Amino acid sequence: MDTDKFTNIYRLPTSIQIRIGKWQQTFRGTSDLVLHKALLVRNEKFKSRALIPTGWAVNLFASDEASITHHGRYIQTPMRSMIDRKVAYKRIYLSTIPLEEAEKALIAFKLEWIEKHNKIANKYNQIKLKEFLNFANEEEETLYPSIPKGEFDKALWNRLVRSEFGPEKKYNNPFFVKKAVILKPGEELPEEIEEEPKADKPQRRRQKSRSNSNAEANSQEKNHSQESKTGNRKPQNRRRKPQGQGNGNGNGNGNSEHKPRNHRQKSHANRSGHDGHRNRSDRNRQEGNGNRAEANGNRTDNKATSKQRQGASKNRRPRNNVNNRKARQE
């Protein structure tokens, strides 16, 4: 793109000129102020849709343009396909249909196509004109050319056609004509293709069922845990005493009230009982240790007395030996 080339605006040696089709306007001077005025006038023309930028819009067809040409064996009319907007022709051979009926059928065919084509062309031109004006306003603010070369947007056209009339498989012709169809001998209209229902709802149901199954699994786990906790507890016998048997605190009439003990009181009683057993065992151990100490003391005393006796026996002199010696000497 030339740095000094604006769309529909041309620089002359002493002026700036706007040329849009057959319409033109000239401004004296070549300064930036004159260029800004020319851009304002050009943008106003496009906004009012008095003039259409070339390459950025599709031409509409009038109903009077349903021209038919005769070629001896057949008659035809120029048209454009709905998909990709390619140039095509619709022909009717006179060997199958008489001339008068063929002309009427061909005119009705083209009029239906013109109505559908213009409906898509209006939507296409609105979208492309907004895109063009965005670039034009940018040029007005920056005084720098920014509008690209206008070309036919095939993807946008096809998207508009399919969204308005559905897929091309529903029709037996590329012009999407349905009412004024001209059938050849032996041809039949294709059946309409029903679109498959979307699979969003079953997915939601599956998700719900999964959530329900998860909830059930969690509840089952909770129940198992509660059962395991209750299974570890010891069963408690809660037997009531029959009426007529006093508890010792009654009046002797046998009508004393029975007051069941709480679980906490029972647990405290059991704990106190265990503590009593522990204290008894400790006392028994202490007594056993005392008995052992006494036994050890008695052993030491016995050893000491035995030693004293042995020493005393050594100091004694044998009397019998002395008497025996005296008897032998005598």
PDB file of N, CA and C in Angstrom, residues 120-172:
ATOM      1  N   ILE A 120     -29.470 -12.723   1.789  1.00  0.00           N
ATOM      2  CA  ILE A 120     -28.113 -12.961   2.301  1.00  0.00           C
ATOM      3  C   ILE A 120     -27.209 -11.775   1.972  1.00  0.00           C
ATOM      4  N   ALA A 121     -27.385 -11.152   0.786  1.00  0.00           N
ATOM      5  CA  ALA A 121     -26.528 -10.033   0.381  1.00  0.00           C
ATOM      6  C   ALA A 121     -26.705  -8.830   1.309  1.00  0.00           C
ATOM      7  N   ASN A 122     -27.913  -8.573   1.782  1.00  0.00           N
ATOM      8  CA  ASN A 122     -28.126  -7.443   2.699  1.00  0.00           C
ATOM      9  C   ASN A 122     -27.375  -7.660   4.011  1.00  0.00           C
ATOM     10  N   LYS A 123     -27.437  -8.869   4.554  1.00  0.00           N
ATOM     11  CA  LYS A 123     -26.706  -9.156   5.791  1.00  0.00           C
ATOM     12  C   LYS A 123     -25.197  -9.046   5.561  1.00  0.00           C
ATOM     13  N   TYR A 124     -24.740  -9.562   4.450  1.00  0.00           N
ATOM     14  CA  TYR A 124     -23.312  -9.509   4.144  1.00  0.00           C
ATOM     15  C   TYR A 124     -22.837  -8.066   4.023  1.00  0.00           C
ATOM     16  N   ASN A 125     -23.599  -7.217   3.324  1.00  0.00           N
ATOM     17  CA  ASN A 125     -23.193  -5.822   3.125  1.00  0.00           C
ATOM     18  C   ASN A 125     -23.173  -5.043   4.444  1.00  0.00           C
ATOM     19  N   GLN A 126     -24.092  -5.332   5.334  1.00  0.00           N
ATOM     20  CA  GLN A 126     -24.086  -4.647   6.630  1.00  0.00           C
ATOM     21  C   GLN A 126     -22.824  -4.963   7.425  1.00  0.00           C
ATOM     22  N   ILE A 127     -22.442  -6.210   7.438  1.00  0.00           N
ATOM     23  CA  ILE A 127     -21.252  -6.612   8.199  1.00  0.00           C
ATOM     24  C   ILE A 127     -19.992  -6.014   7.585  1.00  0.00           C
ATOM     25  N   LYS A 128     -19.886  -6.085   6.271  1.00  0.00           N
ATOM     26  CA  LYS A 128     -18.681  -5.571   5.612  1.00  0.00           C
ATOM     27  C   LYS A 128     -18.609  -4.045   5.673  1.00  0.00           C
ATOM     28  N   LEU A 129     -19.761  -3.353   5.642  1.00  0.00           N
ATOM     29  CA  LEU A 129     -19.745  -1.889   5.716  1.00  0.00           C
ATOM     30  C   LEU A 129     -19.259  -1.427   7.088  1.00  0.00           C
ATOM     31  N   LYS A 130     -19.663  -2.107   8.159  1.00  0.00           N
ATOM     32  CA  LYS A 130     -19.153  -1.756   9.482  1.00  0.00           C
ATOM     33  C   LYS A 130     -17.640  -1.931   9.545  1.00  0.00           C
ATOM     34  N   GLU A 131     -17.149  -3.013   8.977  1.00  0.00           N
ATOM     35  CA  GLU A 131     -15.706  -3.244   8.966  1.00  0.00           C
ATOM     36  C   GLU A 131     -14.986  -2.166   8.153  1.00  0.00           C
ATOM     37  N   PHE A 132     -15.569  -1.752   7.026  1.00  0.00           N
ATOM     38  CA  PHE A 132     -14.958  -0.711   6.197  1.00  0.00           C
ATOM     39  C   PHE A 132     -14.931   0.633   6.930  1.00  0.00           C
ATOM     40  N   LEU A 133     -16.023   0.984   7.621  1.00  0.00           N
ATOM     41  CA  LEU A 133     -16.089   2.272   8.310  1.00  0.00           C
ATOM     42  C   LEU A 133     -15.111   2.336   9.481  1.00  0.00           C
ATOM     43  N   ASN A 134     -14.795   1.229  10.100  1.00  0.00           N
ATOM     44  CA  ASN A 134     -13.784   1.232  11.158  1.00  0.00           C
ATOM     45  C   ASN A 134     -12.423   1.658  10.611  1.00  0.00           C
ATOM     46  N   PHE A 135     -12.068   1.125   9.439  1.00  0.00           N
ATOM     47  CA  PHE A 135     -10.819   1.551   8.801  1.00  0.00           C
ATOM     48  C   PHE A 135     -10.895   3.007   8.344  1.00  0.00           C
ATOM     49  N   ALA A 136     -12.044   3.422   7.816  1.00  0.00           N
ATOM     50  CA  ALA A 136     -12.189   4.803   7.337  1.00  0.00           C
ATOM     51  C   ALA A 136     -12.078   5.805   8.479  1.00  0.00           C
ATOM     52  N   ASN A 137     -12.661   5.507   9.629  1.00  0.00           N
ATOM     53  CA  ASN A 137     -12.532   6.406  10.779  1.00  0.00           C
ATOM     54  C   ASN A 137     -11.095   6.467  11.286  1.00  0.00           C
ATOM     55  N   GLU A 138     -10.385   5.376  11.188  1.00  0.00           N
ATOM     56  CA  GLU A 138      -8.973   5.383  11.571  1.00  0.00           C
ATOM     57  C   GLU A 138      -8.161   6.295  10.668  1.00  0.00           C
ATOM     58  N   GLU A 139      -8.469   6.287   9.365  1.00  0.00           N
ATOM     59  CA  GLU A 139      -7.782   7.213   8.449  1.00  0.00           C
ATOM     60  C   GLU A 139      -8.108   8.667   8.786  1.00  0.00           C
ATOM     61  N   GLU A 140      -9.336   8.922   9.169  1.00  0.00           N
ATOM     62  CA  GLU A 140      -9.739  10.282   9.511  1.00  0.00           C
ATOM     63  C   GLU A 140      -8.985  10.805  10.735  1.00  0.00           C
ATOM     64  N   GLU A 141      -8.692   9.935  11.704  1.00  0.00           N
ATOM     65  CA  GLU A 141      -7.997  10.355  12.926  1.00  0.00           C
ATOM     66  C   GLU A 141      -6.495  10.452  12.728  1.00  0.00           C
ATOM     67  N   THR A 142      -5.895   9.531  11.967  1.00  0.00           N
ATOM     68  CA  THR A 142      -4.433   9.475  11.846  1.00  0.00           C
ATOM     69  C   THR A 142      -3.902  10.122  10.578  1.00  0.00           C
ATOM     70  N   LEU A 143      -4.778  10.377   9.594  1.00  0.00           N
ATOM     71  CA  LEU A 143      -4.353  10.910   8.278  1.00  0.00           C
ATOM     72  C   LEU A 143      -3.307  10.003   7.635  1.00  0.00           C
ATOM     73  N   TYR A 144      -3.498   8.700   7.833  1.00  0.00           N
ATOM     74  CA  TYR A 144      -2.611   7.699   7.250  1.00  0.00           C
ATOM     75  C   TYR A 144      -3.480   6.615   6.623  1.00  0.00           C
ATOM     76  N   PRO A 145      -3.185   6.192   5.394  1.00  0.00           N
ATOM     77  CA  PRO A 145      -4.035   5.194   4.722  1.00  0.00           C
ATOM     78  C   PRO A 145      -3.969   3.840   5.430  1.00  0.00           C
ATOM     79  N   SER A 146      -5.171   3.302   5.778  1.00  0.00           N
ATOM     80  CA  SER A 146      -5.234   2.028   6.503  1.00  0.00           C
ATOM     81  C   SER A 146      -6.308   1.095   5.962  1.00  0.00           C
ATOM     82  N   ILE A 147      -7.050   1.476   4.911  1.00  0.00           N
ATOM     83  CA  ILE A 147      -8.096   0.616   4.358  1.00  0.00           C
ATOM     84  C   ILE A 147      -7.452  -0.391   3.406  1.00  0.00           C
ATOM     85  N   PRO A 148      -7.586  -1.714   3.674  1.00  0.00           N
ATOM     86  CA  PRO A 148      -7.026  -2.698   2.736  1.00  0.00           C
ATOM     87  C   PRO A 148      -7.889  -2.808   1.481  1.00  0.00           C
ATOM     88  N   LYS A 149      -7.380  -3.533   0.505  1.00  0.00           N
ATOM     89  CA  LYS A 149      -8.108  -3.721  -0.741  1.00  0.00           C
ATOM     90  C   LYS A 149      -9.329  -4.608  -0.492  1.00  0.00           C
ATOM     91  N   GLY A 150     -10.473  -4.160  -1.017  1.00  0.00           N
ATOM     92  CA  GLY A 150     -11.700  -4.904  -0.795  1.00  0.00           C
ATOM     93  C   GLY A 150     -11.787  -6.161  -1.646  1.00  0.00           C
ATOM     94  N   GLU A 151     -12.111  -7.289  -1.024  1.00  0.00           N
ATOM     95  CA  GLU A 151     -12.266  -8.569  -1.706  1.00  0.00           C
ATOM     96  C   GLU A 151     -13.493  -9.288  -1.156  1.00  0.00           C
ATOM     97  N   PHE A 152     -14.017 -10.217  -1.950  1.00  0.00           N
ATOM     98  CA  PHE A 152     -15.186 -10.975  -1.547  1.00  0.00           C
ATOM     99  C   PHE A 152     -14.799 -11.969  -0.449  1.00  0.00           C
ATOM    100  N   ASP A 153     -15.531 -11.915   0.673  1.00  0.00           N
ATOM    101  CA  ASP A 153     -15.276 -12.801   1.810  1.00  0.00           C
ATOM    102  C   ASP A 153     -16.138 -14.057   1.648  1.00  0.00           C
ATOM    103  N   LYS A 154     -15.532 -15.087   1.099  1.00  0.00           N
ATOM    104  CA  LYS A 154     -16.264 -16.324   0.810  1.00  0.00           C
ATOM    105  C   LYS A 154     -16.710 -17.035   2.090  1.00  0.00           C
ATOM    106  N   ALA A 155     -15.848 -17.029   3.109  1.00  0.00           N
ATOM    107  CA  ALA A 155     -16.186 -17.731   4.359  1.00  0.00           C
ATOM    108  C   ALA A 155     -17.382 -17.072   5.043  1.00  0.00           C
ATOM    109  N   LEU A 156     -17.412 -15.754   5.072  1.00  0.00           N
ATOM    110  CA  LEU A 156     -18.547 -15.054   5.686  1.00  0.00           C
ATOM    111  C   LEU A 156     -19.835 -15.321   4.916  1.00  0.00           C
ATOM    112  N   TRP A 157     -19.791 -15.296   3.602  1.00  0.00           N
ATOM    113  CA  TRP A 157     -20.981 -15.552   2.796  1.00  0.00           C
ATOM    114  C   TRP A 157     -21.530 -16.959   3.043  1.00  0.00           C
ATOM    115  N   ASN A 158     -20.666 -17.965   2.996  1.00  0.00           N
ATOM    116  CA  ASN A 158     -21.118 -19.344   3.204  1.00  0.00           C
ATOM    117  C   ASN A 158     -21.685 -19.546   4.608  1.00  0.00           C
ATOM    118  N   ARG A 159     -21.097 -18.899   5.587  1.00  0.00           N
ATOM    119  CA  ARG A 159     -21.610 -19.026   6.951  1.00  0.00           C
ATOM    120  C   ARG A 159     -23.009 -18.434   7.067  1.00  0.00           C
ATOM    121  N   LEU A 160     -23.249 -17.308   6.425  1.00  0.00           N
ATOM    122  CA  LEU A 160     -24.575 -16.688   6.454  1.00  0.00           C
ATOM    123  C   LEU A 160     -25.606 -17.552   5.725  1.00  0.00           C
ATOM    124  N   VAL A 161     -25.210 -18.161   4.607  1.00  0.00           N
ATOM    125  CA  VAL A 161     -26.136 -19.003   3.836  1.00  0.00           C
ATOM    126  C   VAL A 161     -26.548 -20.233   4.634  1.00  0.00           C
ATOM    127  N   ARG A 162     -25.581 -20.902   5.237  1.00  0.00           N
ATOM    128  CA  ARG A 162     -25.903 -22.123   5.986  1.00  0.00           C
ATOM    129  C   ARG A 162     -26.713 -21.820   7.241  1.00  0.00           C
ATOM    130  N   SER A 163     -26.437 -20.689   7.886  1.00  0.00           N
ATOM    131  CA  SER A 163     -27.217 -20.347   9.071  1.00  0.00           C
ATOM    132  C   SER A 163     -28.656 -19.971   8.733  1.00  0.00           C
ATOM    133  N   GLU A 164     -28.893 -19.463   7.522  1.00  0.00           N
ATOM    134  CA  GLU A 164     -30.234 -19.029   7.131  1.00  0.00           C
ATOM    135  C   GLU A 164     -31.049 -20.159   6.500  1.00  0.00           C
ATOM    136  N   PHE A 165     -30.439 -20.954   5.626  1.00  0.00           N
ATOM    137  CA  PHE A 165     -31.184 -21.955   4.855  1.00  0.00           C
ATOM    138  C   PHE A 165     -30.801 -23.394   5.185  1.00  0.00           C
ATOM    139  N   GLY A 166     -29.807 -23.609   6.025  1.00  0.00           N
ATOM    140  CA  GLY A 166     -29.424 -24.969   6.366  1.00  0.00           C
ATOM    141  C   GLY A 166     -28.387 -25.530   5.400  1.00  0.00           C
ATOM    142  N   PRO A 167     -28.054 -26.804   5.543  1.00  0.00           N
ATOM    143  CA  PRO A 167     -27.027 -27.409   4.689  1.00  0.00           C
ATOM    144  C   PRO A 167     -27.506 -27.585   3.252  1.00  0.00           C
ATOM    145  N   GLU A 168     -26.565 -27.646   2.330  1.00  0.00           N
ATOM    146  CA  GLU A 168     -26.903 -27.766   0.907  1.00  0.00           C
ATOM    147  C   GLU A 168     -27.451 -29.137   0.541  1.00  0.00           C
ATOM    148  N   LYS A 169     -27.320 -30.133   1.427  1.00  0.00           N
ATOM    149  CA  LYS A 169     -27.840 -31.469   1.129  1.00  0.00           C
ATOM    150  C   LYS A 169     -29.366 -31.516   1.118  1.00  0.00           C
ATOM    151  N   LYS A 170     -29.999 -30.507   1.671  1.00  0.00           N
ATOM    152  CA  LYS A 170     -31.464 -30.476   1.695  1.00  0.00           C
ATOM    153  C   LYS A 170     -32.060 -30.144   0.330  1.00  0.00           C
ATOM    154  N   TYR A 171     -31.259 -29.652  -0.603  1.00  0.00           N
ATOM    155  CA  TYR A 171     -31.767 -29.167  -1.889  1.00  0.00           C
ATOM    156  C   TYR A 171     -31.141 -29.992  -3.016  1.00  0.00           C
ATOM    157  N   ASN A 172     -31.880 -30.062  -4.131  1.00  0.00           N
ATOM    158  CA  ASN A 172     -31.390 -30.804  -5.302  1.00  0.00           C
ATOM    159  C   ASN A 172     -30.779 -29.886  -6.343  1.00  0.00           C
TER     160      ASN A 172
END
